[in-house]
Coordinates of C-alpha atoms in Angstrom, one line a residue:
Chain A
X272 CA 27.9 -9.0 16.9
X273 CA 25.3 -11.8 16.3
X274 CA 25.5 -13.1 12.9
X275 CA 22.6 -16.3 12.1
X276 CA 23.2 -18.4 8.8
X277 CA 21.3 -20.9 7.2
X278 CA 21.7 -23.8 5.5
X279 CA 20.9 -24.7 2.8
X280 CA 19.8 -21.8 1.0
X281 CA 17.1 -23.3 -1.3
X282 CA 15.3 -27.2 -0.7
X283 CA 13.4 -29.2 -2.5
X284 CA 11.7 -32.5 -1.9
X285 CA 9.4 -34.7 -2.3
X286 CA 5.6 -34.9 -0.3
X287 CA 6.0 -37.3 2.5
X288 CA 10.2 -36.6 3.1
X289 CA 11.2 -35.6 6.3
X290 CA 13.4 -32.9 6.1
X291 CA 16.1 -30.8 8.5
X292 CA 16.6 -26.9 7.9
X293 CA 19.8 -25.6 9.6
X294 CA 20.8 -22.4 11.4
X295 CA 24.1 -21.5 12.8
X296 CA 24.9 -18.5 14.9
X297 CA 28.5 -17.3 16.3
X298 CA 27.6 -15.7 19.6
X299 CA 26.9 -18.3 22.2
X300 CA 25.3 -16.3 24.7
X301 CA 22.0 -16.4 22.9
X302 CA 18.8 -15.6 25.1
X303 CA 16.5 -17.1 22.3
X304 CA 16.0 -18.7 19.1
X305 CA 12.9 -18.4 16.9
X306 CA 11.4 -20.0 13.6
X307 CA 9.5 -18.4 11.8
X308 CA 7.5 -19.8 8.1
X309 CA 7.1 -17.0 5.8
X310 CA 4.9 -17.1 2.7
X311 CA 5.5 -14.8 -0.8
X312 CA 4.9 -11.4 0.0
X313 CA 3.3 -11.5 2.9
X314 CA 4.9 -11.1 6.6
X315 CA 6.1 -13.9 9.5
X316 CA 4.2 -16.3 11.4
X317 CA 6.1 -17.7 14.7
X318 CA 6.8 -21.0 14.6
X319 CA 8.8 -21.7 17.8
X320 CA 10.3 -20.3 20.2
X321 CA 13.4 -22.0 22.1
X322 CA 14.4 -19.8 25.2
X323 CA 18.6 -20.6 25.9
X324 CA 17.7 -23.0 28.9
X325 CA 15.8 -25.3 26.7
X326 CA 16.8 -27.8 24.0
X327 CA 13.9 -28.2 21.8
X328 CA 10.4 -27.4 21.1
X329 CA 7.9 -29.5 19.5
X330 CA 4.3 -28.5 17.7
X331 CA 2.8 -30.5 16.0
X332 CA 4.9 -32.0 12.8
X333 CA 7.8 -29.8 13.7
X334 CA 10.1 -29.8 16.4
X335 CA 13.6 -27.2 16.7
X336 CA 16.5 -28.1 19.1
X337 CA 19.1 -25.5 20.6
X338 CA 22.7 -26.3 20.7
X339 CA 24.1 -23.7 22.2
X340 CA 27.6 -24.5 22.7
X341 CA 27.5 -25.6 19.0
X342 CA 26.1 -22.6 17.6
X343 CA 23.3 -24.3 16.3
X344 CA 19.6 -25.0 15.7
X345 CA 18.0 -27.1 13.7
X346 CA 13.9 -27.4 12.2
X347 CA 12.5 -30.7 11.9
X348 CA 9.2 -31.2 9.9
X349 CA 7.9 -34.4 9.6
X350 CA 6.0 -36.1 6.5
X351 CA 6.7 -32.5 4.8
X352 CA 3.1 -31.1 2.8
X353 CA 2.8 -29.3 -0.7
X354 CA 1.3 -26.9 2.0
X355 CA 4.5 -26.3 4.0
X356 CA 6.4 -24.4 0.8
X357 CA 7.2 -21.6 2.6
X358 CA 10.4 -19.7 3.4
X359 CA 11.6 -20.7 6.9
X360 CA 13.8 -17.8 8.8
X361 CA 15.3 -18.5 12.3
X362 CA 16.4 -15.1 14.1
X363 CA 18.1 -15.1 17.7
X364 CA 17.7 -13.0 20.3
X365 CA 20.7 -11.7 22.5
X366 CA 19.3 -10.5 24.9
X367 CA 15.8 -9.9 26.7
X368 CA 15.0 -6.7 24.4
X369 CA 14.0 -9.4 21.7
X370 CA 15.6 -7.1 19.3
X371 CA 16.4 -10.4 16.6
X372 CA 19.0 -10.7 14.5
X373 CA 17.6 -12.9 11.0
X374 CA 19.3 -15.8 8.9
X375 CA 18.9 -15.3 5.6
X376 CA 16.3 -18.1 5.4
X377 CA 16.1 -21.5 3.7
X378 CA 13.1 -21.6 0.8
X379 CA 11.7 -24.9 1.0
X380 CA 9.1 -26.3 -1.7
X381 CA 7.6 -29.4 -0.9
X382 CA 6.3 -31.5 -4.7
X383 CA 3.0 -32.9 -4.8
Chain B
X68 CA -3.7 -15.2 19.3
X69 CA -1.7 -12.3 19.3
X70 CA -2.8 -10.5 16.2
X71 CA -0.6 -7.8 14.8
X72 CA -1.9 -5.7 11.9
X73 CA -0.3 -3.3 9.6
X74 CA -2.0 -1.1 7.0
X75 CA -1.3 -0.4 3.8
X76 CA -0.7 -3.7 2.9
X77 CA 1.1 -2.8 -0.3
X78 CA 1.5 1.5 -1.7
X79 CA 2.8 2.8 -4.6
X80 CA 3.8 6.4 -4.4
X81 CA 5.9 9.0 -6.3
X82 CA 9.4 10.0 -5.3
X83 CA 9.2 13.2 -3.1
X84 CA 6.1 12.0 -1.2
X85 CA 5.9 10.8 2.2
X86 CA 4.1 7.4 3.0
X87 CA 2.9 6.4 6.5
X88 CA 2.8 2.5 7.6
X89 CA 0.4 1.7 10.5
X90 CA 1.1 -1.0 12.6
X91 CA -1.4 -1.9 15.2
X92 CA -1.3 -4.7 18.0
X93 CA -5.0 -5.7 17.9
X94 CA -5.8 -7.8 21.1
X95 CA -3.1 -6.7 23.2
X96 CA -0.7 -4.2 24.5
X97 CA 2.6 -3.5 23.1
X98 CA 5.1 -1.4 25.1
X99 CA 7.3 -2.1 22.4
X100 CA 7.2 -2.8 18.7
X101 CA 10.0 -3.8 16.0
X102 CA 10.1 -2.1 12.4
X103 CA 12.2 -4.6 9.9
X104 CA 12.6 -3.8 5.8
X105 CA 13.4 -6.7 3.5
X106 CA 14.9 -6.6 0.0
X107 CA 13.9 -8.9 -2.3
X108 CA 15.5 -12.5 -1.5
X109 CA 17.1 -11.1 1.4
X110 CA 16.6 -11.8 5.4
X111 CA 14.5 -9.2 7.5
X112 CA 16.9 -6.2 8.9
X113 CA 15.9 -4.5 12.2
X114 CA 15.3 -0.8 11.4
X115 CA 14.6 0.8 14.7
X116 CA 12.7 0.4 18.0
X117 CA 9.5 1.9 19.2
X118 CA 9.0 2.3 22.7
X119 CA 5.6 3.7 23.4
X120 CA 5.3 7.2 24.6
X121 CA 9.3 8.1 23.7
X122 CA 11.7 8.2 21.2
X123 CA 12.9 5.6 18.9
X124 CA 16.2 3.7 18.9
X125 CA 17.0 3.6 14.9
X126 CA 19.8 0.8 14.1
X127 CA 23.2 1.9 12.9
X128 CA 22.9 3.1 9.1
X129 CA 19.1 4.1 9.2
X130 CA 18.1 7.5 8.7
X131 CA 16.2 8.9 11.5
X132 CA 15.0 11.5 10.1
X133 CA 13.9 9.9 6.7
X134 CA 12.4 6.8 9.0
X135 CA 10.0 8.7 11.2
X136 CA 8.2 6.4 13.7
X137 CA 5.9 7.3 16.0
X138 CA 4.2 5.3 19.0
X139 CA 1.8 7.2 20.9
X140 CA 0.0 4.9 22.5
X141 CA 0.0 1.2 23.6
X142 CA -1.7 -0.5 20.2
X143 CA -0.2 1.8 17.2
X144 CA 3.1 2.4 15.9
X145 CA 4.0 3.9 13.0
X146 CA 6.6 4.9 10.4
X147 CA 6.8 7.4 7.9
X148 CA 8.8 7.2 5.1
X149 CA 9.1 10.9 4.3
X150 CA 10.5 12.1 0.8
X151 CA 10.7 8.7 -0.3
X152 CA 13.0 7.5 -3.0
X153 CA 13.3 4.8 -5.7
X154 CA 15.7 3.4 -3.6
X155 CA 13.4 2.9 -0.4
X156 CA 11.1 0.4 -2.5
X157 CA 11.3 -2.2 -0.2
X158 CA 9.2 -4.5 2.2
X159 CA 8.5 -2.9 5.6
X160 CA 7.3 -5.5 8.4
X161 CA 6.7 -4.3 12.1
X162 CA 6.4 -6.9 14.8
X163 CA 5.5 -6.3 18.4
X164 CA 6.0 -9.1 21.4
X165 CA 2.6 -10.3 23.5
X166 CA 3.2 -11.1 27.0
X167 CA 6.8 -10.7 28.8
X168 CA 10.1 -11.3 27.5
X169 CA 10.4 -14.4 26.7
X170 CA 7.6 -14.5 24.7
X171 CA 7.8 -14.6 21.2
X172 CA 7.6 -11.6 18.6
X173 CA 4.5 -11.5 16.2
X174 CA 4.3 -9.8 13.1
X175 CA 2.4 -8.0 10.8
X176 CA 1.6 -9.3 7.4
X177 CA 4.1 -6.2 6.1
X178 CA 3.6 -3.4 3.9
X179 CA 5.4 -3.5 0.2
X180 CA 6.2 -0.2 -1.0
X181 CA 7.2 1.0 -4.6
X182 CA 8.4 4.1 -5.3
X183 CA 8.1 5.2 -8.7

């Protein structure tokens, strides 16, 4: 059984930091990884998607990488905004069903 | 983009009353479609899946027959919480993938629900 963690469970830094969200999962044979932002209340918005046979994905100020013999993936944002406080949830996907198993999300606040 | 919209964005209802959730994919067809609940400061957990036009698959520990869903056509799923309870009071999010496979899952903006 997939089980996704992340690390750490609560962030907080200053405008302007770059910052690295983590996420670990224990089954290897992972078919995808997603990030997704989500804001109080309300539901997800996809950030990236990283199918197994690639090692990262970039859009704009963030970019995720795949380690899959590691068990891990990691969220880069750049020059972090007040903007991007958000919780950020990574999920993987065993197979192609897409049915995605969630981390329990890193809340990140970003200080003007 | 892929838009996915749910409806009622947030419902208060009585214990012993049902509640329906819509959850509607509005620029493109969904063959399948994802129902997640939340808890507050907890991660999403997969419910069941709706395959259009048969039954659901309900996850291990969910209550088929409390959790009705419903997906009759290609743009609209939805669930029913029926008899609901204080303890059902959670966050319901349905989430439905555009394109093939590999592409990614969308969501709707989720539906809180309090039962009083």
């Amino acid at each position: 059984k997939q089980e996704v963690t992340q690390i750490p469970a609560a962030l907080s830094v200053p405008e302007g930091e770059n910052l690295v969200l983590n996420c670990s999962f224990t089954d290897s044979a992972i078919y995808n990884l997603q990030w997704f932002r989500q804001d109080p209340g309300k539901g997800l918005t996809s950030l990236l998607l990283i199918q197994s046979s690639q090692r990262e994905q970039t859009s704009g100020r963030l970019n995720a990488s795949l380690d899959k013999s590691s068990g891990r993936s990691t969220l880069y944002i750049a020059a972090s905004q007040p903007g991007d406080s958000a919780t950020y949830l990574c999920a993987g996907a065993v197979d192609a069903g897409n049915m995605l198993t969630f981390g329990g999300g890193t809340r990140l606040m970003v200080k003007p | 983009g892929a838009v996915v919209s749910q409806h009622p964005s947030w419902v208060i209802c009585k214990s012993g009353t049902s509640v329906k959730i819509e959850c509607r994919s509005l620029d493109f067809q969904a063959t399948t479609m994802f129902w997640y609940r939340q808890f507050p400061k907890q991660s999403l957990m997969l419910m069941a899946t709706s395959n259009e036009g048969s039954k659901a698959t309900y996850e291990q520990g969910v209550e088929k027959d409390k959790f009705l869903i419903n997906h009759a056509s290609l743009t609209l799923s939805t669930l029913t919480v029926t008899s609901a309870h204080p303890e059902d009071s959670s966050f319901y999010i349905c989430s439905a993938r555009w394109g093939g496979s590999n592409s990614p899952l969308h969501f709707g903006n989720g539906t809180r629900l309090t039962v009083t």
